[in-house]
mmCIF file of C-alpha atoms in Angstrom:
data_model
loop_
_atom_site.group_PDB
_atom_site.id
_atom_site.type_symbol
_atom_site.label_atom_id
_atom_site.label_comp_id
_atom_site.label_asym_id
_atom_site.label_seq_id
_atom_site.Cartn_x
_atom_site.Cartn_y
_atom_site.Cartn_z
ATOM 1 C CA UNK A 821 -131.811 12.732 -42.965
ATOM 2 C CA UNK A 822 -133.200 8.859 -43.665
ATOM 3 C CA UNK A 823 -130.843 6.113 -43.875
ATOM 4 C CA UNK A 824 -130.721 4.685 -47.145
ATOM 5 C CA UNK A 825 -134.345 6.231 -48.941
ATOM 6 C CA UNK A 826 -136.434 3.263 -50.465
ATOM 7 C CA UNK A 827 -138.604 5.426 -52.969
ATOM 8 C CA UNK A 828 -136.571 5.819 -56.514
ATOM 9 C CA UNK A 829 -135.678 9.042 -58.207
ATOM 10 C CA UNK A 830 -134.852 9.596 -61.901
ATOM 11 C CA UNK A 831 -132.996 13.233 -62.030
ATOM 12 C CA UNK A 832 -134.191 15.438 -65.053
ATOM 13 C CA UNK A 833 -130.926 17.677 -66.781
ATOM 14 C CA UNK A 834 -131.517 17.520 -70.512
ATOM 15 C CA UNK A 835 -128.403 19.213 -72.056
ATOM 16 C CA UNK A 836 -127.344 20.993 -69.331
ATOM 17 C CA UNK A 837 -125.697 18.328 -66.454
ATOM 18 C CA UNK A 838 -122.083 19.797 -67.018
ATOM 19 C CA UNK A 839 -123.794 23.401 -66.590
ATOM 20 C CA UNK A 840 -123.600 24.875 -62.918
ATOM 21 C CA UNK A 841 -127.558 25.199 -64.233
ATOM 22 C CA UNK A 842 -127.501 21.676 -62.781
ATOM 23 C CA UNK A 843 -126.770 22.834 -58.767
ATOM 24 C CA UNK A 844 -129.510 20.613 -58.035
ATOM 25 C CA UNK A 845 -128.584 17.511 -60.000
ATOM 26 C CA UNK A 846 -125.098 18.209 -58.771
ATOM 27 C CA UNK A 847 -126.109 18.503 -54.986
ATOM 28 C CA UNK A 848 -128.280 15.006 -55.358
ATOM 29 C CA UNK A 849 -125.550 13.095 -57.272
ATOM 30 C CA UNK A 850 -122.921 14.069 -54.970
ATOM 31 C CA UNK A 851 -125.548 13.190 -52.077
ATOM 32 C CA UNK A 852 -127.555 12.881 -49.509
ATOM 33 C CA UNK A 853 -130.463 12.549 -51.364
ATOM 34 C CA UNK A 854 -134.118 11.478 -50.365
ATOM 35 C CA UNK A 855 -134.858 9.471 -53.273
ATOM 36 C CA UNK A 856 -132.135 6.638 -53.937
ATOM 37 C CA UNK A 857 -131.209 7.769 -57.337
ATOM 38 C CA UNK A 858 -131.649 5.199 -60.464
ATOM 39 C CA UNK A 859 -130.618 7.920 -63.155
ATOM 40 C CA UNK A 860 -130.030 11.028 -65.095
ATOM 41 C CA UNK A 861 -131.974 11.823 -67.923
ATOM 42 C CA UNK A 862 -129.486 14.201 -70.571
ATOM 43 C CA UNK A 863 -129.221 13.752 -73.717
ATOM 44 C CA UNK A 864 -125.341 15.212 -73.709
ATOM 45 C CA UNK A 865 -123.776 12.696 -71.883
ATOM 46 C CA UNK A 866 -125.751 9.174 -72.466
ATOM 47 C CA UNK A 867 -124.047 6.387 -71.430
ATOM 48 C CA UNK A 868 -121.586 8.119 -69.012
ATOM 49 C CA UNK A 869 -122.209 7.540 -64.903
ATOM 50 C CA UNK A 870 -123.931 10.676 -63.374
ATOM 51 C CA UNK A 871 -121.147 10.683 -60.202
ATOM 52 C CA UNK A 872 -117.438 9.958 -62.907
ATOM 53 C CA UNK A 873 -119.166 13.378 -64.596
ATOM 54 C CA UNK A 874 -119.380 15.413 -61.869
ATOM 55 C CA UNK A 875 -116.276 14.865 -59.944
ATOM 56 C CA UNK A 876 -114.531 11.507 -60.818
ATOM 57 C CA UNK A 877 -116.297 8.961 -58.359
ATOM 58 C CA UNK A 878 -118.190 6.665 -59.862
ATOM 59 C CA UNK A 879 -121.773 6.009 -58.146
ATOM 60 C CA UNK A 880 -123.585 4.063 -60.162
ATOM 61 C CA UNK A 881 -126.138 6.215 -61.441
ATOM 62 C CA UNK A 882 -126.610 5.621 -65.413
ATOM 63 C CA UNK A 883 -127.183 8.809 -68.076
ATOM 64 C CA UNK A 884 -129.855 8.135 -70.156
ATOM 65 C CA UNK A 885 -130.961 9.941 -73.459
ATOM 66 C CA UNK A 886 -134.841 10.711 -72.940
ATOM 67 C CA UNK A 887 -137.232 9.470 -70.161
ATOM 68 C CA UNK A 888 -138.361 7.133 -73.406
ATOM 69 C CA UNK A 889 -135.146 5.430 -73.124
ATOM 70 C CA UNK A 890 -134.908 4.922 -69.944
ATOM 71 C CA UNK A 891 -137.646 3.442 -69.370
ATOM 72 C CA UNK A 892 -137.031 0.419 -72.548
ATOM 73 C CA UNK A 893 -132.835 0.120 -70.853
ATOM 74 C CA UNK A 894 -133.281 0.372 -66.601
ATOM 75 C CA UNK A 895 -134.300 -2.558 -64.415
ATOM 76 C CA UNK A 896 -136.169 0.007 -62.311
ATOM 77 C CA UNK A 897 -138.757 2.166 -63.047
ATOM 78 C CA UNK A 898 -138.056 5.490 -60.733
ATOM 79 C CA UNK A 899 -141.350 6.315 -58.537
ATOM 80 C CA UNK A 900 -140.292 9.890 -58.927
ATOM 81 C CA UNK A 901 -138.486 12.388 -61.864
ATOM 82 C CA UNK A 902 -137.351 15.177 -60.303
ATOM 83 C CA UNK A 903 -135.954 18.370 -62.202
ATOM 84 C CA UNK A 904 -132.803 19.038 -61.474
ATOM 85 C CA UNK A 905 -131.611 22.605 -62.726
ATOM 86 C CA UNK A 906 -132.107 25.960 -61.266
ATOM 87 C CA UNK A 907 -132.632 28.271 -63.969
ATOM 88 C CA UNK A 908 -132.417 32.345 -64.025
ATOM 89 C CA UNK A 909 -135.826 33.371 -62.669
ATOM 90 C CA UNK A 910 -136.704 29.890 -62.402
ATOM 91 C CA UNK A 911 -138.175 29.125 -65.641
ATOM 92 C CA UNK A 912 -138.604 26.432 -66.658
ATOM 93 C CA UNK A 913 -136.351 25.366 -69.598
ATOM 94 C CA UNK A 914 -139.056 23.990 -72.715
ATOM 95 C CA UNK A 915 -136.819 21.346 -73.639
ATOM 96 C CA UNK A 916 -137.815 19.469 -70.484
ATOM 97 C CA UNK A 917 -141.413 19.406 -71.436
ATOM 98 C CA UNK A 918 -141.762 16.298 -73.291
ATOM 99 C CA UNK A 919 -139.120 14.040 -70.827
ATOM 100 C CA UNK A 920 -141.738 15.280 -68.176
ATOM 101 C CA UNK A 921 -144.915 14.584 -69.796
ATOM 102 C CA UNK A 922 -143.500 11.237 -70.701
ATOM 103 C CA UNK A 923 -142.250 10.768 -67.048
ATOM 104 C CA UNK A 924 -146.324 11.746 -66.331
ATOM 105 C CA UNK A 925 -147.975 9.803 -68.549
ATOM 106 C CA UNK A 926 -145.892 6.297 -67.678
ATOM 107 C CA UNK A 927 -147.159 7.102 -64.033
ATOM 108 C CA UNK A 928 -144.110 8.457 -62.540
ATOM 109 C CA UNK A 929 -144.649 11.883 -60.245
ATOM 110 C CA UNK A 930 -142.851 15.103 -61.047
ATOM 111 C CA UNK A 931 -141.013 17.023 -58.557
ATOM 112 C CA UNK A 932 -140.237 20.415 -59.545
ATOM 113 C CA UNK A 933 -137.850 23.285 -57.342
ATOM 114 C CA UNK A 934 -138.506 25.719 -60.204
ATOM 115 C CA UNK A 935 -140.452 28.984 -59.677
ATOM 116 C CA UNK A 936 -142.473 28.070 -62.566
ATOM 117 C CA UNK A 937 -144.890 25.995 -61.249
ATOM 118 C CA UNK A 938 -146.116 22.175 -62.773
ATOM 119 C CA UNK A 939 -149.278 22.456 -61.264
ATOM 120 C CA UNK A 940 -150.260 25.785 -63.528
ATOM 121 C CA UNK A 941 -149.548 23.616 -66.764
ATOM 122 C CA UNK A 942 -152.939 22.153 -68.000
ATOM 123 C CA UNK A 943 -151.533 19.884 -69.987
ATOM 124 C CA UNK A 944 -149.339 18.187 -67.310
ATOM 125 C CA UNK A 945 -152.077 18.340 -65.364
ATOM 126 C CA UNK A 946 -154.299 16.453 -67.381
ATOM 127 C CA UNK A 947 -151.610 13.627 -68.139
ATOM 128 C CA UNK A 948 -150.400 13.196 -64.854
ATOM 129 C CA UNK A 949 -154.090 12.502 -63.562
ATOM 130 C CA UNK A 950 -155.038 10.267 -66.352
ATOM 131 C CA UNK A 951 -151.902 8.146 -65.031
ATOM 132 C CA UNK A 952 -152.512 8.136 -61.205
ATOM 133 C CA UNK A 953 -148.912 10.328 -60.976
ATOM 134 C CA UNK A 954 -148.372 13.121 -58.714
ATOM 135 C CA UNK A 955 -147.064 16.639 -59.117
ATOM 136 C CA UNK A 956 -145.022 17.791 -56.279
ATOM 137 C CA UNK A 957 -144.196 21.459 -56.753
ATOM 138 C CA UNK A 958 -141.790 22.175 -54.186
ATOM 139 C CA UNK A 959 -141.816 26.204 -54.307
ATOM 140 C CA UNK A 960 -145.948 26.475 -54.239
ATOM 141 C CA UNK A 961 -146.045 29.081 -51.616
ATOM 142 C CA UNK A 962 -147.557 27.865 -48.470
ATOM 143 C CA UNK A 963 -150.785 29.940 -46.998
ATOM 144 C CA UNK A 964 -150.258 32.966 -44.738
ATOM 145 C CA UNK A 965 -152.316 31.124 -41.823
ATOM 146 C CA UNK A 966 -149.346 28.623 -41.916
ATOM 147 C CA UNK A 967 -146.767 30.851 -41.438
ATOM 148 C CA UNK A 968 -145.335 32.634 -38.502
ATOM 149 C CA UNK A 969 -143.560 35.643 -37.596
ATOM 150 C CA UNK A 970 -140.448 36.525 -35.753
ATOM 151 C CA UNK A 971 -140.870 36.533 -32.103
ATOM 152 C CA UNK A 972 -137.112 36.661 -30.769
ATOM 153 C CA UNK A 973 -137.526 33.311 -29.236
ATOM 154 C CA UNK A 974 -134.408 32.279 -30.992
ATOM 155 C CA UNK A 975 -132.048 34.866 -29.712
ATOM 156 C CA UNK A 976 -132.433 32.741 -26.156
ATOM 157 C CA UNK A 977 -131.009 29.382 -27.485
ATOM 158 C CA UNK A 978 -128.095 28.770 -26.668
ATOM 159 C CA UNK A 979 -127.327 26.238 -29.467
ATOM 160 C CA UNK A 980 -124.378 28.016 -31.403
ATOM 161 C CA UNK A 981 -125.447 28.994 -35.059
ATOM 162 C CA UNK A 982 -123.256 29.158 -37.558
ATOM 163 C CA UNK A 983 -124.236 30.686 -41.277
ATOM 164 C CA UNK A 984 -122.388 29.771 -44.520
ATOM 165 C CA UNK A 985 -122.630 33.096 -46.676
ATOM 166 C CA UNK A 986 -120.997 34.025 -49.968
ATOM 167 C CA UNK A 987 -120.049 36.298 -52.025
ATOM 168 C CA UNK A 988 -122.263 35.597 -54.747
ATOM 169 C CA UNK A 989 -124.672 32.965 -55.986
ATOM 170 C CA UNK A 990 -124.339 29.350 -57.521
ATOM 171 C CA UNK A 991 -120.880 29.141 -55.220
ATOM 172 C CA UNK A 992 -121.503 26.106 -53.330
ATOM 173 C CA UNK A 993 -123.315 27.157 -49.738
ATOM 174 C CA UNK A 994 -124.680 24.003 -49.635
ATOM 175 C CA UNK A 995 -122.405 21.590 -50.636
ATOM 176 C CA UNK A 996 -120.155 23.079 -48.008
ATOM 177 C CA UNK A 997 -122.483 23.152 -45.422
ATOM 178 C CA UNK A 998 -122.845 19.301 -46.191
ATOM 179 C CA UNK A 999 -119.595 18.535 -45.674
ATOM 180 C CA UNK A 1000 -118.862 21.090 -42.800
ATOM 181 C CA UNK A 1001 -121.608 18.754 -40.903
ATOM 182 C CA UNK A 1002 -120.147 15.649 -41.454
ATOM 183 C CA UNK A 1003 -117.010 16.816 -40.593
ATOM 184 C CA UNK A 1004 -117.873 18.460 -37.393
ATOM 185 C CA UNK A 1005 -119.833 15.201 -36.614
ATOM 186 C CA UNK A 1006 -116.033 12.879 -37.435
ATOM 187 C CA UNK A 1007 -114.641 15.046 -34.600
ATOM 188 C CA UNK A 1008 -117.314 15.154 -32.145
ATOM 189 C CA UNK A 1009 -119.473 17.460 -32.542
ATOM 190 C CA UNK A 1010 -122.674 16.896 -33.306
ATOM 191 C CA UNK A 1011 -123.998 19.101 -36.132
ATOM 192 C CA UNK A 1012 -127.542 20.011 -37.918
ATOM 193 C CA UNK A 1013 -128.073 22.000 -40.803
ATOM 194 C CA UNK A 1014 -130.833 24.157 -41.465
ATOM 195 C CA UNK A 1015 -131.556 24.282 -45.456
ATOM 196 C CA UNK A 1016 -133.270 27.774 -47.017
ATOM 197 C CA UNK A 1017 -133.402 26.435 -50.121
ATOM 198 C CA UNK A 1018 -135.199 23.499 -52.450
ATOM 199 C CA UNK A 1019 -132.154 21.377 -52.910
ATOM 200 C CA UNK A 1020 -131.845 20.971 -49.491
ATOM 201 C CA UNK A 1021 -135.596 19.715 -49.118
ATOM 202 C CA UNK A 1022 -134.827 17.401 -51.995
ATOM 203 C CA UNK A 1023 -131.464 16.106 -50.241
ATOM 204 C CA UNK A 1024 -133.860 14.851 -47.241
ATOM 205 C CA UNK A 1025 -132.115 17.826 -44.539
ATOM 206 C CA UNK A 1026 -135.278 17.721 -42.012
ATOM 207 C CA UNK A 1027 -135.210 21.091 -41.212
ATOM 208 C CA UNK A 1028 -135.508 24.267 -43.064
ATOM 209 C CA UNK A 1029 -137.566 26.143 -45.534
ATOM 210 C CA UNK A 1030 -137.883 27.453 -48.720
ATOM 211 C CA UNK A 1031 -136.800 31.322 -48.517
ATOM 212 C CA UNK A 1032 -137.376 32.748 -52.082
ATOM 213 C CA UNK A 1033 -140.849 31.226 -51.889
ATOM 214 C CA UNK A 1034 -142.031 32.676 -48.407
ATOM 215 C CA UNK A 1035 -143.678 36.222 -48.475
ATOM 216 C CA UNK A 1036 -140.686 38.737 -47.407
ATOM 217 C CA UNK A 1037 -142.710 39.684 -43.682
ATOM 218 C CA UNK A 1038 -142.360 35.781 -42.604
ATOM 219 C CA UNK A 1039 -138.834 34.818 -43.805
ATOM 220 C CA UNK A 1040 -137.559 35.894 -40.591
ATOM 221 C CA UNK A 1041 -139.979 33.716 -38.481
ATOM 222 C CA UNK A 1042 -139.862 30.935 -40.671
ATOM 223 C CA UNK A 1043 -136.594 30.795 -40.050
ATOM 224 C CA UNK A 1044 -136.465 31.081 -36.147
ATOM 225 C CA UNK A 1045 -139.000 28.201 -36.579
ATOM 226 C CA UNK A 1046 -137.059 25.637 -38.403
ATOM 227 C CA UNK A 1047 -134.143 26.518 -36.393
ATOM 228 C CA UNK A 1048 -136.250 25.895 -32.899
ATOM 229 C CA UNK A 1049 -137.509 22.845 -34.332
ATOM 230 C CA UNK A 1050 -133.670 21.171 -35.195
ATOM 231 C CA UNK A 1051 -132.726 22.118 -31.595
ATOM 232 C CA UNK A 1052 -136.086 20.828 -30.151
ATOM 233 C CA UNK A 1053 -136.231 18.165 -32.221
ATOM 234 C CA UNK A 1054 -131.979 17.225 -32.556
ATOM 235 C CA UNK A 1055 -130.576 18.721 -29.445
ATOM 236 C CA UNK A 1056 -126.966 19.489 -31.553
ATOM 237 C CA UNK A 1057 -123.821 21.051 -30.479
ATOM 238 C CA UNK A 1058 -124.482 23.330 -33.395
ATOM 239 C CA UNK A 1059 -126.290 25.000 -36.216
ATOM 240 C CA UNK A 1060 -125.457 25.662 -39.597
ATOM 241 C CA UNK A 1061 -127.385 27.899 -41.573
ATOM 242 C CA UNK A 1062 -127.342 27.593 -45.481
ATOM 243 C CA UNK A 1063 -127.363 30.921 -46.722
ATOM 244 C CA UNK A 1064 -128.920 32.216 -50.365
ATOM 245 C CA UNK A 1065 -127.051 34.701 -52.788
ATOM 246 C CA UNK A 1066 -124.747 37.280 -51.374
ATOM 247 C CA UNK A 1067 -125.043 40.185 -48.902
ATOM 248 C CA UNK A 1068 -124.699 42.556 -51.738
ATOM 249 C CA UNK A 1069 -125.913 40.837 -54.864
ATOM 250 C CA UNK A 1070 -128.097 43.697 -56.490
ATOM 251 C CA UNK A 1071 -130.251 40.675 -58.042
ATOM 252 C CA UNK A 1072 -131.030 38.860 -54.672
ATOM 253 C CA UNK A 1073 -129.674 40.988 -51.577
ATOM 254 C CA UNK A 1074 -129.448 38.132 -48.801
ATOM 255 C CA UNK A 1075 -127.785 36.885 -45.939
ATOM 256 C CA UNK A 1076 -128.095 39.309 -43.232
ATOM 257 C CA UNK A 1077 -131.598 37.508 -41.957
ATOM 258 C CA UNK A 1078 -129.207 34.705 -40.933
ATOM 259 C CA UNK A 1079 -127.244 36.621 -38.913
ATOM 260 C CA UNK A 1080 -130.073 39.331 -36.926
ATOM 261 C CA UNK A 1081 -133.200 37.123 -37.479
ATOM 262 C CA UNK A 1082 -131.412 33.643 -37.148
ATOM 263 C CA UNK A 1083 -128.848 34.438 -34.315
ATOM 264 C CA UNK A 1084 -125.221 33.562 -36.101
ATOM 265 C CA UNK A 1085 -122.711 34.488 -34.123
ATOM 266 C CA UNK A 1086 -120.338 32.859 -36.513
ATOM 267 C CA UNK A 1087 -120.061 32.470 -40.381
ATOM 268 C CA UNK A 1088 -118.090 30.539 -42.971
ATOM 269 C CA UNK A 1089 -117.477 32.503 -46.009
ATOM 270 C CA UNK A 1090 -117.896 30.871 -49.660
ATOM 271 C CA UNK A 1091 -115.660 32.613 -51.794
ATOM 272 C CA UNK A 1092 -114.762 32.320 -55.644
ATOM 273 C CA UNK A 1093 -111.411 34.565 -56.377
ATOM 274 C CA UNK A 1094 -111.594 34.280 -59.763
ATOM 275 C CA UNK A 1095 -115.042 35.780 -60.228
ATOM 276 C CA UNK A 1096 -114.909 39.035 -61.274
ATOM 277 C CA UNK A 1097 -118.530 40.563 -61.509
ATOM 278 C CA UNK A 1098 -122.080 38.925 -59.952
ATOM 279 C CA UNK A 1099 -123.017 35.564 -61.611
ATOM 280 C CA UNK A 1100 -125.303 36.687 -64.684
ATOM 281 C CA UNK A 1101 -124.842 40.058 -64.044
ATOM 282 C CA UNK A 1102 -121.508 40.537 -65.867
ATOM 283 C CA UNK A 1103 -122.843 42.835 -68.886
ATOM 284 C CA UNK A 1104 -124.655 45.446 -66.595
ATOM 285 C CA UNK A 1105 -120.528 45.801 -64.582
ATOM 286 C CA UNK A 1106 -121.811 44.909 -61.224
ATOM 287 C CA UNK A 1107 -118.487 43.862 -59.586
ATOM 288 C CA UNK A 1108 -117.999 41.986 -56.680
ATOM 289 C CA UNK A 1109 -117.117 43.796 -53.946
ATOM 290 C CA UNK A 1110 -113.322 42.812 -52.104
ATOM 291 C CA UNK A 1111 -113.865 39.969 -49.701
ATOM 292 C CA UNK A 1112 -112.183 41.903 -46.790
ATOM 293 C CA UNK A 1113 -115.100 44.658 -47.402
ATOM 294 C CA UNK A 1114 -117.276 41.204 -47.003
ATOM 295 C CA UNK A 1115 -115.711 40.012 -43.809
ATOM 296 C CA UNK A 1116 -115.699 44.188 -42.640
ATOM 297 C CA UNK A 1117 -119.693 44.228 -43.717
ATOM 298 C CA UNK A 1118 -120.680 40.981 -41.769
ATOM 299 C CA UNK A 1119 -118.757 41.942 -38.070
ATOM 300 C CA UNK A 1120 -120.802 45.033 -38.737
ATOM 301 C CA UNK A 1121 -124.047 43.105 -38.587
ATOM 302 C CA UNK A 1122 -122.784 41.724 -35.391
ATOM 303 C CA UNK A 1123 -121.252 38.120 -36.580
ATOM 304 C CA UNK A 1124 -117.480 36.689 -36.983
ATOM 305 C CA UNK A 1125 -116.540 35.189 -40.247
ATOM 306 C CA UNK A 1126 -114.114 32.401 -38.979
ATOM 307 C CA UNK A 1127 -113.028 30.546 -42.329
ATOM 308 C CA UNK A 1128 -113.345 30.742 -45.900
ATOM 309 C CA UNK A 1129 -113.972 28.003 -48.087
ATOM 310 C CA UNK A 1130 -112.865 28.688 -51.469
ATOM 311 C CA UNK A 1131 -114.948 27.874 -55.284
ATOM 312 C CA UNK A 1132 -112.031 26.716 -57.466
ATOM 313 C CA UNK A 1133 -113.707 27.670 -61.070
ATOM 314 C CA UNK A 1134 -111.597 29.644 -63.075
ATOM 315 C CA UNK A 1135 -108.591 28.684 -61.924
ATOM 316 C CA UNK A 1136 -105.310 26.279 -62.721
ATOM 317 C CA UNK A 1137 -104.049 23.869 -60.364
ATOM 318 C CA UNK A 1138 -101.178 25.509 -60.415
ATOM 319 C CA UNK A 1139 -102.530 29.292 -59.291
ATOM 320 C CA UNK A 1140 -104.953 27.759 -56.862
ATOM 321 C CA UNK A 1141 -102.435 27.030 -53.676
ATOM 322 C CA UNK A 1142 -101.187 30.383 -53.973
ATOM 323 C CA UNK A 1143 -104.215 32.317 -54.125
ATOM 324 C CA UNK A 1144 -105.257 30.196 -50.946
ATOM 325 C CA UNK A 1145 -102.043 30.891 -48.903
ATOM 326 C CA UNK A 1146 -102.176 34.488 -50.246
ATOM 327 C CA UNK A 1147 -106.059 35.198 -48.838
ATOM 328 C CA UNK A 1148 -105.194 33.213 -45.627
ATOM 329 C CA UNK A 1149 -102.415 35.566 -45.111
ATOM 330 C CA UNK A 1150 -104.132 38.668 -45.644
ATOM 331 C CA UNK A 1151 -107.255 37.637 -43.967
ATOM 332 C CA UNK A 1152 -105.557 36.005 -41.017
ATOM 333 C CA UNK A 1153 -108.316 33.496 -40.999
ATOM 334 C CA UNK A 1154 -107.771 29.708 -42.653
ATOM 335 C CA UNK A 1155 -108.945 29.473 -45.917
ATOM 336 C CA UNK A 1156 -109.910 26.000 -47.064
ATOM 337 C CA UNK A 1157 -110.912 24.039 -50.676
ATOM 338 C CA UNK A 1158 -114.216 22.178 -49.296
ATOM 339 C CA UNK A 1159 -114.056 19.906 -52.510
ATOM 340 C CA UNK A 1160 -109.847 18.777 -51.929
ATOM 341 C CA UNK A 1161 -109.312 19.342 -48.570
ATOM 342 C CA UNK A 1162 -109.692 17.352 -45.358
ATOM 343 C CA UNK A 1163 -112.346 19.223 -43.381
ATOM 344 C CA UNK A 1164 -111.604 18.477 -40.111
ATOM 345 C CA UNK A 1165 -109.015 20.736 -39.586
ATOM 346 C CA UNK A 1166 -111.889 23.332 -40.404
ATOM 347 C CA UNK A 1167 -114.236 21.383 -38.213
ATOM 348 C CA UNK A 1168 -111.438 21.560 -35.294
ATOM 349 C CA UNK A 1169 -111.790 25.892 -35.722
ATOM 350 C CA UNK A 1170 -115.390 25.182 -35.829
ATOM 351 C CA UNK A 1171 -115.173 23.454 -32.444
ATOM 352 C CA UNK A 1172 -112.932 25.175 -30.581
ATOM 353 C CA UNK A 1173 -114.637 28.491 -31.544
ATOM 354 C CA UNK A 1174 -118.141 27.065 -30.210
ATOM 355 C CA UNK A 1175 -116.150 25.930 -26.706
ATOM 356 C CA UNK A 1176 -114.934 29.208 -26.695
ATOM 357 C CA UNK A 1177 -117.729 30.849 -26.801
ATOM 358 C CA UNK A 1178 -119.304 28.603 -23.955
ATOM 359 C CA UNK A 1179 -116.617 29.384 -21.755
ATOM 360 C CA UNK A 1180 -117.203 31.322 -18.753
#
């Protein structure tokens, strides 16, 4: 990731910041970030910094009403607007639609992570060319010539990988895999993260690619390839592996490519206790299954679940230290609040589990 990113970024959320819609604003706020942010644009929370909102810090990043406004208040007009929700299906939301065709038409380039791609909207099209601004669509699917397939080169590195999986979706893979590498880099190790998803191309991570937008038959070697480039191009200690959805969401079935294609040995475990049923799948009864099953399921694909870090939403400060000490004990394995806790007691496990490994 670049050292302090000198092209602007205005983040696009209208009405929906203080969603978890807004992953992607959330993941850029909180940082790293390849643009150096100069705003959100949400008409829910004008006037309010983007970073107090999100989790109490503030980082200087204003909330303006419309793209209109902005534009008459800020110092700085943003090179880039990028949208910054992840919607079911990725659709995107109509209520964006005149914020980006007024980000278009005052020359600044759209960046979209949405399924629903900018570049199939005539009308954006013809305003963003009749301003000189670009339209970036981050999930346009690649051509087959470009992509590879799974050779088993990867299962000869000896680079430890190690994927973060969940239980569901929208839990926080990312974010912890974030923190998990600065972390492991505070105690020595030096760490690289492989992203699968667009947030983590928009957060500047190097390596990685897109999964939901690759054709099924080259996920696999698409990922051996991004992780043979970080180790080629990085030489780390280690590998972390953002993982997508859950083993056994019905919506989204993922994770296990990670493990047999990728070559994870280890995993951390994002876990939210007080979920009950599959994010947006609550109305059809599709539970989530226990997280011991989870742990059982993944040593079954051949990998070690070492740690799990734990989603607090849904529950009282006063519930959440027991339910912690209470899965740690019945799990045997630490179980750690990424967002409250010091992580380098986690990246210390992390460590010596990798030395162990090495060990003759």
């Amino acid at each position: 990731m670049s050292e302090g990113p000198s092209e602007t970024a205005v983040i696009l959320t209208n009405g929906l910041f203080r969603t978890p819609f807004a992953k992607t604003a959330h993941g850029l706020v909180r940082g790293p970030c390849r643009y150096r942010l100069v705003g959100v644009i949400d008409d829910s929370c004008t006037g309010e910094d983007a970073g107090e909102l999100l989790d109490g810090v503030h980082r200087g990043i204003p909330v303006f009403e419309s793209v209109r406004r902005m534009l008459e208040e800020s110092e700085s007009r943003p090179g880039y607007c990028v949208i910054g929700v992840a919607t079911s299906g990725g659709v995107l939301p109509p209520e964006l639609r005149a914020d980006l065709a007024a980000a278009a038409r005052a020359g600044i380039s759209l960046v979209n992570g949405l399924h629903q791609l900018l570049a199939d909207d005539s009308d954006l099209v013809r305003i963003a060319s009749g301003s000189g601004a670009r339209i970036i669509d981050i999930r346009s699917p690649r051509p087959a010539a470009e992509l590879r397939f799974w050779s088993g080169e990867v299962l000869a590195l000896e680079t430890p990988r190690v994927a973060i999986l969940g239980t569901d979706c929208a839990l926080g893979k990312r974010t912890t895999g974030g923190l998990l590498v600065r972390a492991c880099r505070d105690v020595g190790v030096h760490a690289e993260m492989v992203f699968t998803g667009q947030t983590g191309w928009l957060q500047g991570y190097p390596h990685g690619l897109i999964l939901d937008s690759t054709p099924n038959d080259f996920v696999c070697g698409e990922l051996e390839a991004a992780i043979l480039e970080c180790q080629r191009q990085t030489e780390p200690d280690l590998i972390f592996i953002e993982g997508q959805a859950s083993l056994r969401n019905p919506m989204g079935p993922c994770g296990s490519e990670l493990i047999l294609a990728g070559g994870a040995k280890g995993v951390i475990l994002q876990h939210a206790p007080a979920r009950t049923f599959f994010d947006e799948l609550e109305e059809l009864g599709c539970r989530i299954p226990p997280i011991a099953e989870e742990i059982d399921l993944i040593g079954l694909l051949g990998a070690e679940v070492w740690a799990v870090t734990m989603n607090e939403e849904g529950m009282q400060d006063l519930d959440r230290e027991e339910i912690r000490l209470r899965m740690a004990d019945e799990l045997g394995i630490p179980v750690v609040l990424p967002l409250r806790d010091d992580l380098d007691d986690l990246a210390e496990v992390v460590k010596n589990k990798i030395q162990s490994e090495r060990a003759p």
